[in-house]
Each structure stands twice: as C-alpha cells, then as structure tokens.
PDB file of C-alpha atoms in Angstrom:
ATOM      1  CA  UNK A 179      15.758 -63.028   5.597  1.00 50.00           C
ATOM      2  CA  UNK A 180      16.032 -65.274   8.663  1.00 50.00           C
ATOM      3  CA  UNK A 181      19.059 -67.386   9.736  1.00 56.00           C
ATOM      4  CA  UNK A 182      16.383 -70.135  10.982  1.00 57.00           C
ATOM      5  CA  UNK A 183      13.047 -71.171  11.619  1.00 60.00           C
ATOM      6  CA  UNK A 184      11.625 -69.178  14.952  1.00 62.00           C
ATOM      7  CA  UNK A 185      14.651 -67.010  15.096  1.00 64.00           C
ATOM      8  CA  UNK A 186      13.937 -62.996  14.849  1.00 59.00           C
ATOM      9  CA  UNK A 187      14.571 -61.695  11.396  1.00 58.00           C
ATOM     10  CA  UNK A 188      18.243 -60.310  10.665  1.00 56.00           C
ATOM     11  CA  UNK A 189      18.270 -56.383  10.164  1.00 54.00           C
ATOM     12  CA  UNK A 190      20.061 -55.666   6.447  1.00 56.00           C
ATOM     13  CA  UNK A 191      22.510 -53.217   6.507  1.00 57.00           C
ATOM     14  CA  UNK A 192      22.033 -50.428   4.609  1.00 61.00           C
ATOM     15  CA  UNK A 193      24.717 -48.130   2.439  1.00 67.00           C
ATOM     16  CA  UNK A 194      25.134 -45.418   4.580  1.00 63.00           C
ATOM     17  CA  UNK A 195      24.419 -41.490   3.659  1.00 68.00           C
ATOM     18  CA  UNK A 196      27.286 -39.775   2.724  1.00 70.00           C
ATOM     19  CA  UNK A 197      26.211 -36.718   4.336  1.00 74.00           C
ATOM     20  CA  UNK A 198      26.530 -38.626   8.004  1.00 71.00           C
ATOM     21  CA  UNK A 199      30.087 -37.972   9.948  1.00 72.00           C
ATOM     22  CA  UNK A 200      32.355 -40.491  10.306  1.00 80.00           C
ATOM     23  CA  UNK A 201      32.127 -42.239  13.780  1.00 82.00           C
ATOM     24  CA  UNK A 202      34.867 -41.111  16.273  1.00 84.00           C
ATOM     25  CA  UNK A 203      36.048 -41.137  19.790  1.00 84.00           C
ATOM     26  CA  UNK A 204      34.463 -38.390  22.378  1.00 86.00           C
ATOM     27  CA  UNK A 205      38.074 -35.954  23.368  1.00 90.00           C
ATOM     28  CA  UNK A 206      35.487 -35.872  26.997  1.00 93.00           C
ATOM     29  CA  UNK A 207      36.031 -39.876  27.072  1.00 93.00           C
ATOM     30  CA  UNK A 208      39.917 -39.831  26.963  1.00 94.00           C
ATOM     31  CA  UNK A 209      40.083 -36.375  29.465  1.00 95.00           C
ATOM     32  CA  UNK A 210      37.486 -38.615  32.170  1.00 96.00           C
ATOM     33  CA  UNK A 211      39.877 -41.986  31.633  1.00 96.00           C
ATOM     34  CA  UNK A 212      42.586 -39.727  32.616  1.00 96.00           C
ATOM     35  CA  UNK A 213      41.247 -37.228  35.721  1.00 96.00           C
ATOM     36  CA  UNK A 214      39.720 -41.089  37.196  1.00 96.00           C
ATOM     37  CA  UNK A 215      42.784 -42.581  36.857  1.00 97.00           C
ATOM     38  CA  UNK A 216      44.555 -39.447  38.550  1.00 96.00           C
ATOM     39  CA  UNK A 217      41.956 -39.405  41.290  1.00 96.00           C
ATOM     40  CA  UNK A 218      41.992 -42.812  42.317  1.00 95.00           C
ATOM     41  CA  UNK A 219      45.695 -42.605  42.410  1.00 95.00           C
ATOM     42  CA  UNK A 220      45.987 -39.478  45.029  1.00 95.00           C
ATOM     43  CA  UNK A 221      42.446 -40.561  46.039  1.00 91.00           C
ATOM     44  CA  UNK A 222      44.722 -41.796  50.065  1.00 91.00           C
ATOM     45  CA  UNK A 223      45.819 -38.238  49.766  1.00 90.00           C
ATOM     46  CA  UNK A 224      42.316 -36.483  49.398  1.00 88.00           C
ATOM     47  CA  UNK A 225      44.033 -34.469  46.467  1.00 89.00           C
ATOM     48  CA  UNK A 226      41.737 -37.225  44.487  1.00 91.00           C
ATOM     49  CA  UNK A 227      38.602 -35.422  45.520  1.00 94.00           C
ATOM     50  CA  UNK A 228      38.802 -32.657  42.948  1.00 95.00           C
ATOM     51  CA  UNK A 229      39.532 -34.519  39.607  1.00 96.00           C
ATOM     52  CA  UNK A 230      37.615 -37.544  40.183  1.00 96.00           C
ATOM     53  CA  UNK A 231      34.495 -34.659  40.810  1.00 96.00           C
ATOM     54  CA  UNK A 232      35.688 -33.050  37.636  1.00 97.00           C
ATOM     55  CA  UNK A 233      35.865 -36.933  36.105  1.00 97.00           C
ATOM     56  CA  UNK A 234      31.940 -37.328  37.160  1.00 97.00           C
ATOM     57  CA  UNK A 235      31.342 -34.033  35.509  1.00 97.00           C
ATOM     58  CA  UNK A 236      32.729 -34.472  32.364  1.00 96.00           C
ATOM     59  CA  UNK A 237      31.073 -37.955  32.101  1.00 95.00           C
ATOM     60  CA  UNK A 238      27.971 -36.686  32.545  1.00 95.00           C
ATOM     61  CA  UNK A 239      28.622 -33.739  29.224  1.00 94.00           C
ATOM     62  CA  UNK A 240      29.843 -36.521  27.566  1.00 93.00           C
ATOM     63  CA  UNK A 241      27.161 -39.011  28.122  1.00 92.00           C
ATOM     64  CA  UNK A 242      24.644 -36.313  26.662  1.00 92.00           C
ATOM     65  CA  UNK A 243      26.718 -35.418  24.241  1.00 90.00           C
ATOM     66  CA  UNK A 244      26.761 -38.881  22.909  1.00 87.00           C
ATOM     67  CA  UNK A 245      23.711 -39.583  23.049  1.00 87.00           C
ATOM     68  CA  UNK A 246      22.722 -36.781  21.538  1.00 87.00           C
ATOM     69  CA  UNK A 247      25.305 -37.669  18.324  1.00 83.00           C
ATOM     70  CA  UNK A 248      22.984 -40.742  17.516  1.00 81.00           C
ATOM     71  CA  UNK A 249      25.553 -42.961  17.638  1.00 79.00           C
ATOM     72  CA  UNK A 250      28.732 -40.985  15.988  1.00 84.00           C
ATOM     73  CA  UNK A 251      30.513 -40.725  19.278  1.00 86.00           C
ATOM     74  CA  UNK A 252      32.390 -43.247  20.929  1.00 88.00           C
ATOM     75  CA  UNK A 253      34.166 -43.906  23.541  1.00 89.00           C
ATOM     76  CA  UNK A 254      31.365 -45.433  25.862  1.00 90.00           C
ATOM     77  CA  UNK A 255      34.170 -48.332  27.271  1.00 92.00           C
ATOM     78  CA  UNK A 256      36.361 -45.101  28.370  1.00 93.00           C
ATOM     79  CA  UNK A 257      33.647 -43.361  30.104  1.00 94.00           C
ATOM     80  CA  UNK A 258      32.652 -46.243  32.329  1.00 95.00           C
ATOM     81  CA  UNK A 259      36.662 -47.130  33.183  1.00 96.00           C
ATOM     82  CA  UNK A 260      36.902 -43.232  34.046  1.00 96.00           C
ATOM     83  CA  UNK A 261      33.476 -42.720  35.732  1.00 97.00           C
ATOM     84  CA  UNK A 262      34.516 -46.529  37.830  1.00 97.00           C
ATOM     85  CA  UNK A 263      37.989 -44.899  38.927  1.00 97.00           C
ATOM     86  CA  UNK A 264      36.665 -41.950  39.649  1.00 97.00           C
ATOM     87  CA  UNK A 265      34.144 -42.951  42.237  1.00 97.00           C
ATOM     88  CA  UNK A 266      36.815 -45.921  43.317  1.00 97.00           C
ATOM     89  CA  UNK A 267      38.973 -42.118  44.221  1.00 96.00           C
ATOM     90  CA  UNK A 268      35.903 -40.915  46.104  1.00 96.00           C
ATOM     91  CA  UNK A 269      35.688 -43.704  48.034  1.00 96.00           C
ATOM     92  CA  UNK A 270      39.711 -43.284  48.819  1.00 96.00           C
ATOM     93  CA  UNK A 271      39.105 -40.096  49.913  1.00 95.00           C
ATOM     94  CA  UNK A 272      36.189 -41.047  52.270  1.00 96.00           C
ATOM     95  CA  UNK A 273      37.797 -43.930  53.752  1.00 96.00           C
ATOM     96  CA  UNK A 274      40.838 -41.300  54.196  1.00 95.00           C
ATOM     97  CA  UNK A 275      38.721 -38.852  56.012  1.00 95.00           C
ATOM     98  CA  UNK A 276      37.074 -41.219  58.733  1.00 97.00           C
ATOM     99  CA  UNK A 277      40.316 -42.571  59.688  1.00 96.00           C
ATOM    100  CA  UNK A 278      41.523 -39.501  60.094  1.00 96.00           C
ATOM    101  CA  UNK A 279      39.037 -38.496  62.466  1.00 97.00           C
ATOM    102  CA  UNK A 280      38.640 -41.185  64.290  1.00 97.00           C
ATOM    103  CA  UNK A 281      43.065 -41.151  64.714  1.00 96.00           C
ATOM    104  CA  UNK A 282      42.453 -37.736  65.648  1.00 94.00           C
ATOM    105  CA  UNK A 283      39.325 -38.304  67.984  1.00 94.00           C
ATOM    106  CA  UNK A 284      41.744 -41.324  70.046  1.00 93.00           C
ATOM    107  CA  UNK A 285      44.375 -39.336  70.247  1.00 92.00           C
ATOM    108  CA  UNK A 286      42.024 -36.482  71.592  1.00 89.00           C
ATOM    109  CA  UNK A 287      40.600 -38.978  74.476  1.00 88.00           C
ATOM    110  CA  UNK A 288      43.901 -39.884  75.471  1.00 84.00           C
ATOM    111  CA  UNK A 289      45.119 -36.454  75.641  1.00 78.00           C
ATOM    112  CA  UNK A 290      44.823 -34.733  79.280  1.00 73.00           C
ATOM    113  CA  UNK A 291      42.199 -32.060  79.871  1.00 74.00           C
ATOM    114  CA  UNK A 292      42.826 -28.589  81.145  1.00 73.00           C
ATOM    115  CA  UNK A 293      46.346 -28.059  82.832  1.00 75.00           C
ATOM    116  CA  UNK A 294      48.343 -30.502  84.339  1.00 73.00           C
ATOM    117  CA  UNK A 295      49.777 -29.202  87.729  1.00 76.00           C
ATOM    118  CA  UNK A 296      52.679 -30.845  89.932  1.00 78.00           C
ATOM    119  CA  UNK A 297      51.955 -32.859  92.906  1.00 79.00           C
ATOM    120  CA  UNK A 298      52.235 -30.861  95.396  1.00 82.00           C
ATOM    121  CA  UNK A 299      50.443 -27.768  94.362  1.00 78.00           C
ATOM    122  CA  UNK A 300      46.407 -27.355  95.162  1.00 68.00           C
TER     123      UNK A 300
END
C-alpha cells in the first residue's frame, strides 16, 4: 500500500506477540534527569562535579541498556535533558575553577614577597 504515486511504501503494523514486554520508562533515565539537574544547580559550587560524573555514567548503562531492550525501554527524551545538564554542571564547575585561580593568582602578584621590614632597618 502506498499513500501516493513515488512516495515510499507505508510499513503495516503488525499485531504484536504477546510474549514481548510491555514498553516502559528506563528507572536509569529518571535517576540521570535528576543527578544533571542537581549538578548543574551546585555546578558554581564545584559540589556539581560528582553527580553530574555519576549523571554521565548512568547515561551511558542506560543507553546500552536500551538499546540492548530493542526498543522496550524508554526514556530517551530524559537521558538527553540529564546527560545536557549534566555536562552544562561540568562546565559550571570549570568555569568555577579558572576563576578561582586566576582570583587567587592576582591576589598572589599583588601580595609582597619575603618580609617586609621598617624603614629604617638594613
């Protein structure tokens, strides 16, 4: 069956087997939505560093997990939201760390060197 001259046929739908699992949402998906969000929140503290790492991790298990399901686990949408927060945290904590040093490294040049005797001593 086609919908119209030229177009690519239309795939039928077939009943499915009623030995297949119902599809339903990866428990990895929601737990990676959640540690990105949490990272890119305290991501300006560098507390983000550790669950946004644990975020990338689980993503990854989940990924394979899901692909290895065929199809039967969902919950791609809250993977990339997760896995995009997560690396957003990195990022925080990054941009966190340089300014940090370079405050520190200013501060550090302006700072005098050594002792700092009075006037009037050699």
């Amino acid at each position: 069956m086609t919908t119209a001259p030229g177009q690519v046929p239309v795939a039928q739908q077939g009943l499915r087997h009623p030995l297949d699992p119902d599809p339903a949402r990866a428990t990895k998906a929601r737990a990676v939505f959640a540690l990105g969000l949490l990272g890119m929140l305290t991501g300006l503290f560098i507390g983000g560093v550790v669950p946004a790492t644990v975020a990338l991790q689980l993503a990854r298990q989940a990924r394979r997990e899901a692909y290895a399901s065929g199809g039967f686990l969902t919950g791609g949408a809250w993977l990339r939201r997760g896995e995009r927060m997560a690396w957003t945290g990195l990022v925080l904590v990054a941009v966190t760390v340089v300014a940090a040093v370079v405050i520190g490294v200013v501060r550090l040049a302006g700072a005098p060197f050594g002792h700092d005797y009075p006037a009037n001593m050699d």
